[in-house]
Short mmCIF file of N, CA and C in Angstrom, two decimals:
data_model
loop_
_atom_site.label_atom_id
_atom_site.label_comp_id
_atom_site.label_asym_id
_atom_site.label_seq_id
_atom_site.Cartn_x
_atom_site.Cartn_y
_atom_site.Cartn_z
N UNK A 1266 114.43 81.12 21.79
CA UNK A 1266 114.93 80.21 22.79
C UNK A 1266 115.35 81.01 24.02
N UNK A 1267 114.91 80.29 25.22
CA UNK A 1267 115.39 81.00 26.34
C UNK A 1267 116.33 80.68 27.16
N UNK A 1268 117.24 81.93 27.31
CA UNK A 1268 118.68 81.21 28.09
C UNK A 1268 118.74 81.91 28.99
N UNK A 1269 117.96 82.14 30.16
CA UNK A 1269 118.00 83.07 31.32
C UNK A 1269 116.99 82.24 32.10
N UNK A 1270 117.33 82.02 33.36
CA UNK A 1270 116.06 82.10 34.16
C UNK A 1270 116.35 82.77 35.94
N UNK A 1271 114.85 83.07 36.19
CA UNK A 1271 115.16 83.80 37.59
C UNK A 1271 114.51 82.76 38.52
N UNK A 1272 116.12 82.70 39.58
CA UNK A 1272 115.40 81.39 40.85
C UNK A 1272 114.70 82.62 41.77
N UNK A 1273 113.85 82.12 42.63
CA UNK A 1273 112.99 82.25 43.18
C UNK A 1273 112.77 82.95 44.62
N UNK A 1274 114.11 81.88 45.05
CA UNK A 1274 114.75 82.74 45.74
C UNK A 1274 116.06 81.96 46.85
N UNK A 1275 116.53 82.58 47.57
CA UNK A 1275 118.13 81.89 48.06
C UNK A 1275 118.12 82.14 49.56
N UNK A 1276 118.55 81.12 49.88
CA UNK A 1276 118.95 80.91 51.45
C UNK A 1276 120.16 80.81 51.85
N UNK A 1277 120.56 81.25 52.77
CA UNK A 1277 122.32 81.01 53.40
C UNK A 1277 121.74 81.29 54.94
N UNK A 1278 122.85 81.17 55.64
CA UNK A 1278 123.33 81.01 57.36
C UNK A 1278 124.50 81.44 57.38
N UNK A 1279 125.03 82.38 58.28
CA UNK A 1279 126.34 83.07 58.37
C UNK A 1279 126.09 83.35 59.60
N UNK A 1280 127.23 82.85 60.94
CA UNK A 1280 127.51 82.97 62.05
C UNK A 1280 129.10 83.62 62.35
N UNK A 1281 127.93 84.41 63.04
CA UNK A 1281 128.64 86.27 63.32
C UNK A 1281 129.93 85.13 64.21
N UNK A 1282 129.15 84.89 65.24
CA UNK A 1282 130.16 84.06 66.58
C UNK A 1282 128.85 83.04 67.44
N UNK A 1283 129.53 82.78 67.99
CA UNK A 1283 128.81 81.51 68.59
C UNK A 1283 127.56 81.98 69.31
N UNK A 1284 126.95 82.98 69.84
CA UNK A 1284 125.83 83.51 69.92
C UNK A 1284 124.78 84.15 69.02
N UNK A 1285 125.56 84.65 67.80
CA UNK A 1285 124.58 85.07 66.59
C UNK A 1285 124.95 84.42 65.02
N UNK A 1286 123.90 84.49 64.79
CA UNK A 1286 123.34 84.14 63.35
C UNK A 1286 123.12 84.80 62.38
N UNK A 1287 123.04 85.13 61.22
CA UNK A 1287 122.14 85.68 60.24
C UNK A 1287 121.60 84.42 59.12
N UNK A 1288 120.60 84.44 59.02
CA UNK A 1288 119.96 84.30 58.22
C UNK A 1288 119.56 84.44 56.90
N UNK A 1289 119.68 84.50 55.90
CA UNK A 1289 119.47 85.56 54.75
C UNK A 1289 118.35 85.04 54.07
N UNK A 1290 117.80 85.15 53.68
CA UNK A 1290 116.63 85.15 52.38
C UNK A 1290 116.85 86.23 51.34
N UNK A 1291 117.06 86.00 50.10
CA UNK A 1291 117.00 86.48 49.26
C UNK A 1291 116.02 86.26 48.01
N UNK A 1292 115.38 87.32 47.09
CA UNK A 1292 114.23 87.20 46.42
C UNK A 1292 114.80 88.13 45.48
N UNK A 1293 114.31 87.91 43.91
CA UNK A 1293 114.41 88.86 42.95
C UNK A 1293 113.57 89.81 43.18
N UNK A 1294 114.06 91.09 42.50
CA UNK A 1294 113.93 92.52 42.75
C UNK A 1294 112.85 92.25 42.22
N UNK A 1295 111.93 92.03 41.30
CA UNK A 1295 111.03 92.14 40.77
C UNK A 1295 109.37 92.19 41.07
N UNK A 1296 108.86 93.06 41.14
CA UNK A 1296 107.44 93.08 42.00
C UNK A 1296 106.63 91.95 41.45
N UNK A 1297 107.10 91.29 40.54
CA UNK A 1297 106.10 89.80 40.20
C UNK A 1297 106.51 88.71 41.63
N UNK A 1298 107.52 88.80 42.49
CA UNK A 1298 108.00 88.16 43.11
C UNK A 1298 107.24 88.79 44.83
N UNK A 1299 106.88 90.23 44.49
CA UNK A 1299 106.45 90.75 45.45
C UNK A 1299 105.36 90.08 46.83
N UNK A 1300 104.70 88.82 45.89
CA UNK A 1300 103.76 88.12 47.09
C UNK A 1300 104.62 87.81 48.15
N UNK A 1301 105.87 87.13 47.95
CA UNK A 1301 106.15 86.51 49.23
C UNK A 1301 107.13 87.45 50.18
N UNK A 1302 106.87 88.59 49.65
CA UNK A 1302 108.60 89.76 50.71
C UNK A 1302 107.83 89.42 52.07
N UNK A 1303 106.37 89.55 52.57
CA UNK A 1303 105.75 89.47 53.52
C UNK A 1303 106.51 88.23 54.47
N UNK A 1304 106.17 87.60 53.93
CA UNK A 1304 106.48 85.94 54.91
C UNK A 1304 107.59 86.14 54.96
N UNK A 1305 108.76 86.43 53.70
CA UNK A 1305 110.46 86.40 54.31
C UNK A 1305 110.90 87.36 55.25
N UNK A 1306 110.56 88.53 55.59
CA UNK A 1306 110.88 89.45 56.09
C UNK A 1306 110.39 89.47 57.79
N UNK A 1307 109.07 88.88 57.77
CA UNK A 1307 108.73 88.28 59.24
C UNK A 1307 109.96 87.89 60.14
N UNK A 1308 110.14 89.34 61.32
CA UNK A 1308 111.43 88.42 61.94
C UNK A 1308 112.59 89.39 61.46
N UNK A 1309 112.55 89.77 60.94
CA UNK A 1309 113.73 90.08 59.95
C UNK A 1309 114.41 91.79 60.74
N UNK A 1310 115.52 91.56 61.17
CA UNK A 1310 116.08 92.57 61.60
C UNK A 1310 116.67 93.85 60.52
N UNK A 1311 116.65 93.59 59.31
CA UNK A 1311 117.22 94.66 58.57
C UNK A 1311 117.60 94.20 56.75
N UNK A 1312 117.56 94.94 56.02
CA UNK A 1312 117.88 94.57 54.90
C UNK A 1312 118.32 94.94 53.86
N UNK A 1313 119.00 94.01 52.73
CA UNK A 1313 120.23 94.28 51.43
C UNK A 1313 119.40 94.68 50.27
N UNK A 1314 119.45 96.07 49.61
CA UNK A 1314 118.66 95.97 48.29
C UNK A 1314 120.10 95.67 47.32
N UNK A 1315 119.94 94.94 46.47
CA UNK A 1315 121.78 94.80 45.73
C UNK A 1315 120.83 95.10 44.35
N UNK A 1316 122.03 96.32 43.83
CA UNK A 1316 121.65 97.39 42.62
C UNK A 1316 122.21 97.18 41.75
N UNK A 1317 121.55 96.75 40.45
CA UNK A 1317 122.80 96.60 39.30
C UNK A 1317 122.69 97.71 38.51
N UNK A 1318 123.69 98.66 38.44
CA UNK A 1318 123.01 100.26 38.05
C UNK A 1318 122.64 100.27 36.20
N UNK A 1319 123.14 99.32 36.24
CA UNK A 1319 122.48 98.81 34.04
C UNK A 1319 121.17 98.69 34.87
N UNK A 1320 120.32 98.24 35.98
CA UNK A 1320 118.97 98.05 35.75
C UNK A 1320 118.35 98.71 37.05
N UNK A 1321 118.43 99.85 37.31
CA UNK A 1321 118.05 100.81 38.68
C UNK A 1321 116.36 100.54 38.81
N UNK A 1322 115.64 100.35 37.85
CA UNK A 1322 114.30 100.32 37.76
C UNK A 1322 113.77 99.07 38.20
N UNK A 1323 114.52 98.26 38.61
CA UNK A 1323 114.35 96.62 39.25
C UNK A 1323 114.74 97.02 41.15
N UNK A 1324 114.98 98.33 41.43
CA UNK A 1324 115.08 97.94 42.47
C UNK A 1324 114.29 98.96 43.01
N UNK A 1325 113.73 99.75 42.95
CA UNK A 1325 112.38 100.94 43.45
C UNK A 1325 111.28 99.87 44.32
N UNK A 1326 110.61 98.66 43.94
CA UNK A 1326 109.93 97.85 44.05
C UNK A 1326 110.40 97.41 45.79
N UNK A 1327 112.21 97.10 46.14
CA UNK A 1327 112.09 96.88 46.82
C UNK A 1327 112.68 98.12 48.08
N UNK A 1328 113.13 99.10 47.37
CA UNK A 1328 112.87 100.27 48.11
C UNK A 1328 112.04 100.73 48.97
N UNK A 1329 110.79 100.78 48.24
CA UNK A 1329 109.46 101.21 49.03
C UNK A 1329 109.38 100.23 49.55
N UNK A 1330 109.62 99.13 49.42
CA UNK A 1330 109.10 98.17 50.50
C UNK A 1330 109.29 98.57 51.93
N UNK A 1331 110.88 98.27 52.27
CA UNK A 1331 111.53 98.86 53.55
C UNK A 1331 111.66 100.11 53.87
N UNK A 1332 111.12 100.94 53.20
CA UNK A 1332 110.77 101.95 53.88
C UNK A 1332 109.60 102.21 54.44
N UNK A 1333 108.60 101.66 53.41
CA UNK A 1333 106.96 101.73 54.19
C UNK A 1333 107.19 101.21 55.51
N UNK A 1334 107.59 99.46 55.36
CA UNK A 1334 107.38 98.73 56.37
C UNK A 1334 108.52 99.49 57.61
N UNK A 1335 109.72 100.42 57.43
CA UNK A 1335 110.43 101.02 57.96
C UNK A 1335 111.41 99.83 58.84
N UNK A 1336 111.96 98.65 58.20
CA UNK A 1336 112.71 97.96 58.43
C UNK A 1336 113.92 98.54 57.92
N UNK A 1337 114.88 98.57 58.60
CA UNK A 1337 116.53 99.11 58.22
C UNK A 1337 116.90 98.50 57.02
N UNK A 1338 117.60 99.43 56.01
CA UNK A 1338 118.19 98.65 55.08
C UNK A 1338 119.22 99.61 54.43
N UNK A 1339 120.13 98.61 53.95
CA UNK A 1339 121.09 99.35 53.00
C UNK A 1339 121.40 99.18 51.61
N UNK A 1340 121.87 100.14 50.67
CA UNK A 1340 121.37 99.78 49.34
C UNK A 1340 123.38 99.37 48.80
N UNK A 1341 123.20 98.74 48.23
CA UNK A 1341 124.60 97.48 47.69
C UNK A 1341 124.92 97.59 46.32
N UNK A 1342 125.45 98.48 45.83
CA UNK A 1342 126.05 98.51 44.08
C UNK A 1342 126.74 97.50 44.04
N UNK A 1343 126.10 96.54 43.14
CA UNK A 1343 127.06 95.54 42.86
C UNK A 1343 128.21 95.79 41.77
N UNK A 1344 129.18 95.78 42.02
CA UNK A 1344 130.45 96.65 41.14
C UNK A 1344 130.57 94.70 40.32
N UNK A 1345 130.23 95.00 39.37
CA UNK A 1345 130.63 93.95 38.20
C UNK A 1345 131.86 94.17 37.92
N UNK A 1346 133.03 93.10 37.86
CA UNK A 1346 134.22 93.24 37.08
C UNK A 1346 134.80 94.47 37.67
N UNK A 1347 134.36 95.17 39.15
CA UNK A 1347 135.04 96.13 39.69
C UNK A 1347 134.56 97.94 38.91
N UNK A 1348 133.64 97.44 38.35
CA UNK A 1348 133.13 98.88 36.99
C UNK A 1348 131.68 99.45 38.00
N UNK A 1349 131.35 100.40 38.60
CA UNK A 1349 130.31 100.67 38.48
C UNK A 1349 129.68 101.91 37.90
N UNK A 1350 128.57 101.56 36.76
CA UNK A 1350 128.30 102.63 35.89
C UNK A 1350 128.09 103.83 36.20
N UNK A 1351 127.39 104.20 37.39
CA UNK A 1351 127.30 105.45 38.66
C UNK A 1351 127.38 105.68 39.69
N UNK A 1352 127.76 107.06 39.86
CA UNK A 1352 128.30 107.24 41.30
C UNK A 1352 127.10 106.79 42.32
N UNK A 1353 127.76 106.60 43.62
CA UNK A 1353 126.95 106.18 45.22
C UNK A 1353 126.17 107.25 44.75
N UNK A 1354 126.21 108.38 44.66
CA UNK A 1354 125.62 109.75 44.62
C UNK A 1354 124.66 109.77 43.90
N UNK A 1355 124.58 109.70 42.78
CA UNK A 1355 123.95 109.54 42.04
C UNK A 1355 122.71 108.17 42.00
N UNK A 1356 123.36 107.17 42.61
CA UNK A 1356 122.10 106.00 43.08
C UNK A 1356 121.53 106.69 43.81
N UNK A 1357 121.59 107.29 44.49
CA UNK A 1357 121.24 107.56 45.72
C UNK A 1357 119.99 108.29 45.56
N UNK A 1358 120.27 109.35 44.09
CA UNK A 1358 119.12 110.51 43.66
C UNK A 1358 118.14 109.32 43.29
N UNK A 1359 118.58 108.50 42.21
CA UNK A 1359 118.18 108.15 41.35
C UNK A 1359 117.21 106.98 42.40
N UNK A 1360 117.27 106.40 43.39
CA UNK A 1360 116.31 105.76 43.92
C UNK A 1360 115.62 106.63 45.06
N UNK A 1361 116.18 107.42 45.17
CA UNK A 1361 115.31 108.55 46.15
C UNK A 1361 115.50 107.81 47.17
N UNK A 1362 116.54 107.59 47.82
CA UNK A 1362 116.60 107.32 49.45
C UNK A 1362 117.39 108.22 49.83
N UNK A 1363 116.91 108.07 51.66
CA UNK A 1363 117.25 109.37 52.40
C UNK A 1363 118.69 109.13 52.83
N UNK A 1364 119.18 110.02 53.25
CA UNK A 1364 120.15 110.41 54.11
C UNK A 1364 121.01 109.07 54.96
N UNK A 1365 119.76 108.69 55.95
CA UNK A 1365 120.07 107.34 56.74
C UNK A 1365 120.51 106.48 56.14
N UNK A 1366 119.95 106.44 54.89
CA UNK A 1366 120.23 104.77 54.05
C UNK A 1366 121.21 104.74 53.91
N UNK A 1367 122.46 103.86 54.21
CA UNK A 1367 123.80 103.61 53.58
C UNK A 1367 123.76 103.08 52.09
N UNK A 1368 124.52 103.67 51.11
CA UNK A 1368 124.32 103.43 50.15
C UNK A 1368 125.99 103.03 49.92
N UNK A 1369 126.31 101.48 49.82
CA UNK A 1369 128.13 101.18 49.43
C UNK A 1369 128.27 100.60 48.17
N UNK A 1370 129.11 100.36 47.87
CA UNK A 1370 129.47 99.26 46.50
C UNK A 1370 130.57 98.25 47.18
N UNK A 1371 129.77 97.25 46.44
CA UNK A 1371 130.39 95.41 46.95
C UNK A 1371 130.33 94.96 45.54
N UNK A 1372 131.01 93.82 46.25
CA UNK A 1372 130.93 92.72 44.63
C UNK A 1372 130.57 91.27 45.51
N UNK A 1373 129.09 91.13 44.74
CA UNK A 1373 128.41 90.24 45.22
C UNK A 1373 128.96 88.66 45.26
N UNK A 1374 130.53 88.92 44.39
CA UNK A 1374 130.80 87.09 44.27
C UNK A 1374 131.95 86.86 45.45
N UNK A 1375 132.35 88.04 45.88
CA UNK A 1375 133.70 88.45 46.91
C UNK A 1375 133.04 88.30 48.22
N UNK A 1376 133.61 87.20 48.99
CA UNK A 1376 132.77 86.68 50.18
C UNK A 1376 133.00 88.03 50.86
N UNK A 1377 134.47 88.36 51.14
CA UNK A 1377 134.73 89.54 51.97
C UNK A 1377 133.93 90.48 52.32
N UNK A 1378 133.69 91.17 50.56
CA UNK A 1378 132.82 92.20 50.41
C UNK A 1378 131.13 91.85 50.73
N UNK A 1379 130.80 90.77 50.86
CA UNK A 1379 129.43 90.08 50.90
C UNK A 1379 129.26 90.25 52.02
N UNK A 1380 130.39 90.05 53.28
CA UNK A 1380 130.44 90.51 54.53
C UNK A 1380 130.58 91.51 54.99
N UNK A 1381 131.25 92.36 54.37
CA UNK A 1381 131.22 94.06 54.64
C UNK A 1381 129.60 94.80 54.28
N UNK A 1382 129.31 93.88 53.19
CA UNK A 1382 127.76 94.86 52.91
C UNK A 1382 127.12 94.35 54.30
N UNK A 1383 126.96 93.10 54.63
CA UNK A 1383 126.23 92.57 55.85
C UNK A 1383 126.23 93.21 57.29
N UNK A 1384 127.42 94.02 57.61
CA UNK A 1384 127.99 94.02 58.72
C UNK A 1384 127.00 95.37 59.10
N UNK A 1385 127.33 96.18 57.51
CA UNK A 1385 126.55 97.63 57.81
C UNK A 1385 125.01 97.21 58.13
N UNK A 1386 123.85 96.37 57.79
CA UNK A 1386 123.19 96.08 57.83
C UNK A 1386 122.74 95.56 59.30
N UNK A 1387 123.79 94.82 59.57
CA UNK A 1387 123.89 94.53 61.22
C UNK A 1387 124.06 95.85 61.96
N UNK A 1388 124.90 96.67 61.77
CA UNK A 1388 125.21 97.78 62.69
C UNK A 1388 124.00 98.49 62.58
N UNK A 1389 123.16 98.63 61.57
CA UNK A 1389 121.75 99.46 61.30
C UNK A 1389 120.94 98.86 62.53
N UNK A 1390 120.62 97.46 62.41
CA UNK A 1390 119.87 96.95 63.15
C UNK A 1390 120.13 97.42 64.13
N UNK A 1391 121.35 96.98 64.99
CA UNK A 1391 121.57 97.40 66.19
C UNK A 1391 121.65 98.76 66.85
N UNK A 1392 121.69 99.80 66.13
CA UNK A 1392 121.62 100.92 66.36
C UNK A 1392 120.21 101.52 66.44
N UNK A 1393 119.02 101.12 65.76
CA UNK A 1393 118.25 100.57 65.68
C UNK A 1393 117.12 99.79 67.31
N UNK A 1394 117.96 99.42 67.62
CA UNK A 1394 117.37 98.17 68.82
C UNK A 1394 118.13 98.72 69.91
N UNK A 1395 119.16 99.79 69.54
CA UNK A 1395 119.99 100.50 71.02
C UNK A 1395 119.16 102.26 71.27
N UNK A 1396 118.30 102.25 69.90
CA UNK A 1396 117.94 103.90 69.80
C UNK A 1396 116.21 103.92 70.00
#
């Protein structure tokens, strides 16, 4: 019997201030999901890989993505219950990203922190679009 399933994928709107927007699209890590990163990312100023370090091998898929395509992104330990199994440091080997990549820990259900991972993502962009 199956008691799991993976949606497909998630939408939100978050307004910075009355001139900006974000957008979000979100998609499972999973390269079976890989057809559509194309069409969501169209447009797309920068982006969240969120790491659950019990499953590091679910997120390589979207690693290479943003780096081939060389869209900004930052990588997001999701700290479950405030626990995360390895250090920033150690994600960091362990998915082989460079230097640039910000690599933080958030907790994906904590709006706060949902906004702090975002913000770095924004500042990428813009640094980005100022460089």
């Amino acid at each position: 019997r199956k008691t799991t399933t993976t949606v497909a994928m998630d939408f939100g709107c978050i307004t910075i201030d009355p001139t900006l927007k974000l957008y979000l699209f979100g998609t499972p890590g999973q390269e079976r999901f890989g057809f559509m990163w194309d069409d969501i990312v169209e447009g797309a100023v920068g982006g969240l890989v969120i790491v659950d370090t019990r499953r590091l091998d679910d997120c390589y898929a979207a690693v290479d993505y943003f780096e081939h395509r060389q869209i900004p992104f930052a990588v997001a330990v999701n700290a479950f219950d405030g626990k995360v199994e390895h250090g920033l440091d150690e994600v960091r080997w362990a998915l082989d990203v460079s230097d640039g990549v910000p690599v933080i820990v958030f907790d994906a259900r904590e709006r706060g922190s949902v906004r702090d991972a975002l913000l770095v993502v924004l500042e990428l962009a813009l640094a980005r679009s100022e460089g």
